[in-house]
CSV table of C-alpha atoms in Angstrom, one decimal:
chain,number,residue,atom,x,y,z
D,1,UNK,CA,-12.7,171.5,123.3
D,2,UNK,CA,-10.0,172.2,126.1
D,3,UNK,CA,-7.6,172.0,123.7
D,4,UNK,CA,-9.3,174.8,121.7
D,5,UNK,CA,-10.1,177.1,124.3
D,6,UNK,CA,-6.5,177.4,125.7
D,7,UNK,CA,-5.7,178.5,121.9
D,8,UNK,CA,-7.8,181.6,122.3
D,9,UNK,CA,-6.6,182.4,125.6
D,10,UNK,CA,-3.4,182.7,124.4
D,11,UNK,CA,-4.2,184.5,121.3
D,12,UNK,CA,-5.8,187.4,123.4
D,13,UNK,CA,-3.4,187.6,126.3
D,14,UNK,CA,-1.1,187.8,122.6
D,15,UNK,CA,-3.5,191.0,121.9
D,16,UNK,CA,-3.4,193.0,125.1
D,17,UNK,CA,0.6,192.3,125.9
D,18,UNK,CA,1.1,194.2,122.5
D,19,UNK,CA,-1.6,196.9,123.1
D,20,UNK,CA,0.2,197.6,126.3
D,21,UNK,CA,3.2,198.0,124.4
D,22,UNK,CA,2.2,200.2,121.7
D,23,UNK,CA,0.7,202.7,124.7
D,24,UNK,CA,4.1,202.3,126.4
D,25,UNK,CA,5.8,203.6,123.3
D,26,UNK,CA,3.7,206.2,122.2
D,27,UNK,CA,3.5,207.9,125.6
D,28,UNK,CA,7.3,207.7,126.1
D,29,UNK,CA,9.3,209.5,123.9
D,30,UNK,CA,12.5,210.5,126.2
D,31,UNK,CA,14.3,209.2,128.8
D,32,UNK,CA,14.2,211.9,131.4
D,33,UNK,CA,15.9,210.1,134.0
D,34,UNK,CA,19.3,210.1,130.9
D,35,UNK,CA,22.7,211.6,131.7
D,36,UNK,CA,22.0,213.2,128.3
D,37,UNK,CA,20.6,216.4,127.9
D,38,UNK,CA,17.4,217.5,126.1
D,39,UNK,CA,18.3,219.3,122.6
D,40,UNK,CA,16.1,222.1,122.0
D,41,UNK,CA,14.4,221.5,118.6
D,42,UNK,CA,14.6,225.2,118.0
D,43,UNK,CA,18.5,226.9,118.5
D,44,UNK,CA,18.6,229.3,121.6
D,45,UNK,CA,19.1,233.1,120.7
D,46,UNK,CA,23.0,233.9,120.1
D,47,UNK,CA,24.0,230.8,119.8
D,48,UNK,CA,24.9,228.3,116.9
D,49,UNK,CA,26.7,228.7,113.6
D,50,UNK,CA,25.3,231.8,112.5
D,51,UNK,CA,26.2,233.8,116.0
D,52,UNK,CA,28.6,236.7,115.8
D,53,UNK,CA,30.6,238.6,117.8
D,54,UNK,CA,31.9,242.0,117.7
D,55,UNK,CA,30.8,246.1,118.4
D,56,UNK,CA,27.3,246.1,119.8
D,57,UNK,CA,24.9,248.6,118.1
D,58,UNK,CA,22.4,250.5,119.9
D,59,UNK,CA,19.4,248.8,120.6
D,60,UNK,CA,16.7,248.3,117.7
D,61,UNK,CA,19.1,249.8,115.4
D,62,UNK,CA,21.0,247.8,112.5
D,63,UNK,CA,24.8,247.7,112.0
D,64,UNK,CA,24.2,249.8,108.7
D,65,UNK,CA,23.0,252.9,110.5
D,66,UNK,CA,26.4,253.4,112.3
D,67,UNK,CA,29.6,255.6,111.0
D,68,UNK,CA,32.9,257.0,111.8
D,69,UNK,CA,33.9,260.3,111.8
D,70,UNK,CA,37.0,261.4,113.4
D,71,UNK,CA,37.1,257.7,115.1
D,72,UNK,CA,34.1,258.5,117.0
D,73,UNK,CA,31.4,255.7,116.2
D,74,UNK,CA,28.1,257.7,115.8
D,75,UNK,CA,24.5,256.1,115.0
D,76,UNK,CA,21.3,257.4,113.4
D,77,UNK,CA,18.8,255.9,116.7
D,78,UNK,CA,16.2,258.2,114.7
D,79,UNK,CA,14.3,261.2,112.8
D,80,UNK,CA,11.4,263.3,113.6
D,81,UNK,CA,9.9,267.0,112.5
D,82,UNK,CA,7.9,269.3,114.6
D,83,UNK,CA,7.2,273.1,114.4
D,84,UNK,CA,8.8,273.2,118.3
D,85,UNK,CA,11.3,270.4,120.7
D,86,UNK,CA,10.6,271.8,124.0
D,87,UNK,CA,14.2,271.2,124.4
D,88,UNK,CA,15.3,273.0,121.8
D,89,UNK,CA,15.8,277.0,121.8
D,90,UNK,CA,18.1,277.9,118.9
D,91,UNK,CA,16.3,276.4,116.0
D,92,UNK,CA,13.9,278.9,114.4
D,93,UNK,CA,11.2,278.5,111.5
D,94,UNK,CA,8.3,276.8,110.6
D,95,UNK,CA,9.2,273.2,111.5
D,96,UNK,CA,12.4,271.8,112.9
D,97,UNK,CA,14.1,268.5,111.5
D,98,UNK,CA,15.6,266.5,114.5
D,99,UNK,CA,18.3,264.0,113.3
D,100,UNK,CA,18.6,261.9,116.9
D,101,UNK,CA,22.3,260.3,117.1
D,102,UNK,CA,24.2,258.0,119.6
D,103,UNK,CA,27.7,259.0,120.2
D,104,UNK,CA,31.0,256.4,121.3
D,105,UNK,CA,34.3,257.6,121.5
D,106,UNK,CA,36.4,254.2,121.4
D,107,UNK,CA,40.1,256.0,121.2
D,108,UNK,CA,42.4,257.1,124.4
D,109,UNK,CA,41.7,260.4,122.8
D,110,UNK,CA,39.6,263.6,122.6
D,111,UNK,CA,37.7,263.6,119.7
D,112,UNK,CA,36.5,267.2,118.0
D,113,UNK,CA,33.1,266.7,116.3
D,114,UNK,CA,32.1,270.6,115.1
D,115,UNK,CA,28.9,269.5,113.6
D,116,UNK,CA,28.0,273.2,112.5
D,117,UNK,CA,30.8,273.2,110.2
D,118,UNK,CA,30.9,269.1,109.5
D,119,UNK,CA,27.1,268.3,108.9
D,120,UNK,CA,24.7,270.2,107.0
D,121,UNK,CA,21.0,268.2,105.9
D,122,UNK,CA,20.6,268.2,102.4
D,123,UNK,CA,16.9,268.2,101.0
D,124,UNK,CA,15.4,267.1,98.6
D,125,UNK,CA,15.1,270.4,96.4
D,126,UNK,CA,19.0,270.4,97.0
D,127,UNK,CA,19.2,273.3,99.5
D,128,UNK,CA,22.1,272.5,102.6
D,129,UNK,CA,21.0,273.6,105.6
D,130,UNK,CA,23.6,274.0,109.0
D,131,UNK,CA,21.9,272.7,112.3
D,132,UNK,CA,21.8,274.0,115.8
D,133,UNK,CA,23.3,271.4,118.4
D,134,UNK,CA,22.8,270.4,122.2
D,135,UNK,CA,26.2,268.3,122.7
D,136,UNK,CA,29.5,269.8,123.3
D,137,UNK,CA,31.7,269.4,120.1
D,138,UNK,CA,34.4,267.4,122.5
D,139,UNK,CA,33.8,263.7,123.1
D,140,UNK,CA,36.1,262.7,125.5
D,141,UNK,CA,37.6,259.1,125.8
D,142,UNK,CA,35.7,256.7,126.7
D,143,UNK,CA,32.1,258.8,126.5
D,144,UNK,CA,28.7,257.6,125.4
D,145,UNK,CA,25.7,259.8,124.7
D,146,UNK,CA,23.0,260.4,123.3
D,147,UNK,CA,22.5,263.7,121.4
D,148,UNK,CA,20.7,265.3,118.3
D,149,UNK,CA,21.2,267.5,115.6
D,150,UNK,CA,18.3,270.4,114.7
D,151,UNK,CA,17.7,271.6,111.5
D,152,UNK,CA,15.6,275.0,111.0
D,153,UNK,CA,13.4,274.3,107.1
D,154,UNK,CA,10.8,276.3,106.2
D,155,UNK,CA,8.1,273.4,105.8
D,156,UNK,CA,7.7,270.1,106.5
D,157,UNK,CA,10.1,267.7,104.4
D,158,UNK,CA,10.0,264.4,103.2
D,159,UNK,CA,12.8,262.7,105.0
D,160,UNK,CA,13.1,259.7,103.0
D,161,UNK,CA,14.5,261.7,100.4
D,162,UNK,CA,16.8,263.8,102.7
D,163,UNK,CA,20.4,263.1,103.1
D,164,UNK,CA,22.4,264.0,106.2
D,165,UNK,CA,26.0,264.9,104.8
D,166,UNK,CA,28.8,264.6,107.5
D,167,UNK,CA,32.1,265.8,106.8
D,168,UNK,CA,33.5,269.5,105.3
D,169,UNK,CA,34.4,270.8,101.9
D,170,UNK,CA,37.8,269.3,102.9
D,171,UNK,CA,37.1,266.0,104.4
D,172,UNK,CA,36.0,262.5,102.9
D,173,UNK,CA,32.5,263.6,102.6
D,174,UNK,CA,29.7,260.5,103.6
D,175,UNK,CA,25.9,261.4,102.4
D,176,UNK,CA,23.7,259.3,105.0
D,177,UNK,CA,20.6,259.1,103.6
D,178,UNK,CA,17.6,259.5,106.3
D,179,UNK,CA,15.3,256.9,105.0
D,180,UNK,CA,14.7,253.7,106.8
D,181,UNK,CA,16.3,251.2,105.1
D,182,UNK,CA,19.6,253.5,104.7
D,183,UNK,CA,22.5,251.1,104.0
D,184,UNK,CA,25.9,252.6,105.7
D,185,UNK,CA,28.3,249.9,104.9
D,186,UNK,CA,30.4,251.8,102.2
D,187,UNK,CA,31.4,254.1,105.3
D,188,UNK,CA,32.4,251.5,107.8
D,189,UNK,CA,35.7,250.2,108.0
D,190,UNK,CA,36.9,246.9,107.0
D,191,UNK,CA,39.7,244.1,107.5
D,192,UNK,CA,41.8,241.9,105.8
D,193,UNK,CA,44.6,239.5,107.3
D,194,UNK,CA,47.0,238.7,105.5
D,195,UNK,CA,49.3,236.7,108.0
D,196,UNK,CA,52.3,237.8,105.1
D,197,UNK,CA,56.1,237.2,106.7
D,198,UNK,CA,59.0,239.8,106.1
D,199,UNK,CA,62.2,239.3,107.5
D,200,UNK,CA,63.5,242.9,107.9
D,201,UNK,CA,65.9,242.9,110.6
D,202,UNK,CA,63.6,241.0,112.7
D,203,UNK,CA,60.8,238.7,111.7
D,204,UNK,CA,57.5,240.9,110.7
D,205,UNK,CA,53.6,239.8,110.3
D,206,UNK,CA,51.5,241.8,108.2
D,207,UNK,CA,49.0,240.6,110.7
D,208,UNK,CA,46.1,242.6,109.5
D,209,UNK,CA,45.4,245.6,107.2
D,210,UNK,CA,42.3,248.0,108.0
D,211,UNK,CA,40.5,250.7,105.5
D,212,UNK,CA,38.7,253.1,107.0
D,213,UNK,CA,37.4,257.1,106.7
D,214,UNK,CA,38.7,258.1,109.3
D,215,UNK,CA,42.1,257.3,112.1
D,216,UNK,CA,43.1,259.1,115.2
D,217,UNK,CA,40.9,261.3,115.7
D,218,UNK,CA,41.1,262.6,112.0
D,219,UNK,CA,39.0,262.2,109.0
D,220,UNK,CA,40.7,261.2,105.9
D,221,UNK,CA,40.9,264.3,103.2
D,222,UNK,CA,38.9,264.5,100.0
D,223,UNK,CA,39.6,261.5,97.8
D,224,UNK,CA,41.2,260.1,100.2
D,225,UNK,CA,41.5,256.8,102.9
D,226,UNK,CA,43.4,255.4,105.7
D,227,UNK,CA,45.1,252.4,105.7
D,228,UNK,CA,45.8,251.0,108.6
D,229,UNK,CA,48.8,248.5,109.0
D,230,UNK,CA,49.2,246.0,112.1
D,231,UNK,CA,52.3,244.5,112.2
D,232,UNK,CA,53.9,242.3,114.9
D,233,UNK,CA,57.6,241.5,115.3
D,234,UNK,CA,59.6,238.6,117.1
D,235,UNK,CA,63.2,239.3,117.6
D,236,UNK,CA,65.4,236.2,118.1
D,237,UNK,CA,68.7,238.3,117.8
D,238,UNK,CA,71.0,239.4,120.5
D,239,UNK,CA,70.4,243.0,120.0
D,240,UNK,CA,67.5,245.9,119.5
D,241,UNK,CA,66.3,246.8,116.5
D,242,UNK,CA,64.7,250.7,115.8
D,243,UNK,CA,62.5,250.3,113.1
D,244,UNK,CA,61.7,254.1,112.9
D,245,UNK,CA,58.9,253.6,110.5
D,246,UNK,CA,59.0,257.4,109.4
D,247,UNK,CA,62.2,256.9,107.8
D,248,UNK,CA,62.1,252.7,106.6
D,249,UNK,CA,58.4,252.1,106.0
D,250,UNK,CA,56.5,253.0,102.9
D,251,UNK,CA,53.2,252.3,101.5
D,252,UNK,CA,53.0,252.2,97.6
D,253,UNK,CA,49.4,252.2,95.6
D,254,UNK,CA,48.6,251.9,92.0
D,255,UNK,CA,49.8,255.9,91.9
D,256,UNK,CA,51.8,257.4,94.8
D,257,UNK,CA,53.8,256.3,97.5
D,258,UNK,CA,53.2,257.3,101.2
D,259,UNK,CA,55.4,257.7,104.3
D,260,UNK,CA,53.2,256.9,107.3
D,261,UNK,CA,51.2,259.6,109.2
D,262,UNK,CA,51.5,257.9,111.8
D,263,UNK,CA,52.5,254.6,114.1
D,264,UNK,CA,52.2,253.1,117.7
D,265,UNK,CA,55.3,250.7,116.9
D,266,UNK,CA,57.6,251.1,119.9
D,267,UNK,CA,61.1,253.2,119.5
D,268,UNK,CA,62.8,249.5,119.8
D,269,UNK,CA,62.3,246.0,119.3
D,270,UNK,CA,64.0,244.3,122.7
D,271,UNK,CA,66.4,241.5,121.9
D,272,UNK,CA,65.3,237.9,122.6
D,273,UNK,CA,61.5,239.3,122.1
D,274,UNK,CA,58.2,238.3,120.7
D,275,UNK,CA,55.0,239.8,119.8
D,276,UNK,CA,55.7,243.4,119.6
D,277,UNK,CA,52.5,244.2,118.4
D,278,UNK,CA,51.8,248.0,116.8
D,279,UNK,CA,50.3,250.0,114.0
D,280,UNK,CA,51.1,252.2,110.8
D,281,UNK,CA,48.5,254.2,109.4
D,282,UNK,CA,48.7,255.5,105.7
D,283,UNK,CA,46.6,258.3,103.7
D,284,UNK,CA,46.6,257.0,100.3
D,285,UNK,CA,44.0,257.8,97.3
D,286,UNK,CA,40.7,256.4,97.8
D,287,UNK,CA,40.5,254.1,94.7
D,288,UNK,CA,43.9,252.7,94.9
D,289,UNK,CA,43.3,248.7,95.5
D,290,UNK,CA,46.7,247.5,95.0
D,291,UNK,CA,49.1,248.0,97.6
D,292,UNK,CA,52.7,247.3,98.8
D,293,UNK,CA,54.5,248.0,102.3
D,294,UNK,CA,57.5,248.8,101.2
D,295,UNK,CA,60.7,248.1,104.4
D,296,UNK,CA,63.6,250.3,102.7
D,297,UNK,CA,66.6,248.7,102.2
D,298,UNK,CA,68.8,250.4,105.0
D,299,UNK,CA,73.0,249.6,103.7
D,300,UNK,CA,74.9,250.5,106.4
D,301,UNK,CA,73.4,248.6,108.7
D,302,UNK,CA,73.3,245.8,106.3
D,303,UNK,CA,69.8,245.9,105.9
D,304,UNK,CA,68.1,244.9,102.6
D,305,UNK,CA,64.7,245.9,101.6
D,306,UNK,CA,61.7,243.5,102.3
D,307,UNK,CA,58.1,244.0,100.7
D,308,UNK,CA,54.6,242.7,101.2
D,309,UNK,CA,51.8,242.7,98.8
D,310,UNK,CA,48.4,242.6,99.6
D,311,UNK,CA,45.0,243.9,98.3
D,312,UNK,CA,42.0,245.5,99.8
D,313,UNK,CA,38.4,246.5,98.7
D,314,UNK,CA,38.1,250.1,97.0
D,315,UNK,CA,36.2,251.9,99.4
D,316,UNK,CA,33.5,253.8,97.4
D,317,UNK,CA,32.0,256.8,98.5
């Protein structure tokens, strides 16, 4: 009988010394006294693979709502109609279209925006219609605004099948459709690096190539784009070297050949350098994918010519 009784003891004590550690487990699911740290189950806002960086739109706006024109970065914030703004005294007719923009001037230059000659609202019976303004046409360097454009119609309009065209008979024309969901991206510039090495009397990178509408302070002409060329140069010789892209670079498409419009390369590349860092911007035809920098071979200085090949995306308009 003794025997059997100190059987059952042990069998519950057994019992409750695993019930206790069961609770012990269930209620303790983290050392909080560990050197680690607690992982979030849920990835904290801007952070993790899918974070990016780069130009900040305004806020509750998408990237796709934003343009270039004349290297200013302008955005469509918003669109309303009424028969009066209180702010507005040059608009006249039955209801007034107000196209509300936000206005960035990233350059170390003025920028002329003459939005009664460059923008005109297009609706949806096809008639163009010029708009009365409140900012000055000037956007200095640096600037940020907000400002609107006012349209006088006759009758309300449905905007969702209005387009805001920006640009003149003359320009690269970009029709900006006012609806919602517009989708921009055709107009916004884009990059490529192509990393290529040219030896050209110093050693060059083709360290990245850039399409875009518009470049300092210009926008490109009908059927037309920029390209945009940044190249860097190391020189390991004992002597300058005067690139004078006006006269040695080029820039061959599928159907012309361009001397540059422009460039921030220095007048000389210092002996014993590296990194010179600068740009040469292009207007070539719009739909020409295929290109070529073209360093022209220069004899008496015993120069030959060096090329780089790269391709970038046809930007449709």
């Amino acid at each position: 009988m003794k025997l059997r009784l100190s059987y059952g003891r042990i069998i519950v004590l057994l019992g409750i010394l695993s019930l206790v550690l069961a609770l012990s487990a269930c209620g303790s699911t983290q050392d909080v006294n560990s050197d680690q740290p607690i992982v979030p189950t849920k990835p904290t806002s801007g952070q993790g693979s899918t974070a990016s960086q780069g130009s900040t739109p305004v806020a509750g706006q998408a990237p796709t709502s934003t343009f270039s024109y004349k290297s200013a970065i302008i955005t469509i914030v918003s669109t309303d109609q009424q028969k009066q703004f209180k702010d507005d005294d040059q608009s006249s007719g039955s209801m007034v279209v107000r196209v509300n923009i936000h206005e960035q001037n990233p350059t170390e230059q003025s920028v002329y925006v003459t939005y009664d000659q460059s923008a005109r609202l297009i609706l949806p019976d096809g008639r163009s219609i010029a708009p009365a303004t409140k900012a000055s046409s000037v956007i200095e360097p640096g600037i940020v605004r907000n400002s609107w454009l006012d349209f006088s119609v006759d009758s309300q309009q449905d905007l969702n099948k209005s387009i805001l065209r920006i640009g003149t008979e003359n320009e690269h024309q970009m029709n900006i459709s006012l609806a919602s969901n517009r989708d921009l991206t055709k107009y916004q510039a884009r990059s490529i690096t192509p990393n290529t090495k040219v030896q050209y009397g110093v050693n060059w990178t083709v360290a990245k190539v850039t399409t875009s509408l518009s470049a300092d302070g210009e926008q490109a002409s009908t059927g037309n784009r920029y390209i945009i060329v940044t190249l860097q140069a190391n020189n390991a010789t004992e002597a300058d070297f005067y690139p004078t892209p006006s006269e040695n670079i080029r820039l061959k498409s599928n159907t012309a050949v361009q001397a540059p419009k422009s460039t921030t390369l220095p007048g000389s590349i210092a002996a014993h350098s590296n990194g010179t860092t600068g740009t040469v911007t292009f207007l070539v035809p719009e739909n020409d994918s295929n290109l070529q920098l073209q360093f022209l071979a220069q004899p008496k200085e015993g120069i030959n010519a060096a090329y780089a090949n790269f391709q970038i995306w046809v930007q449709v308009a």
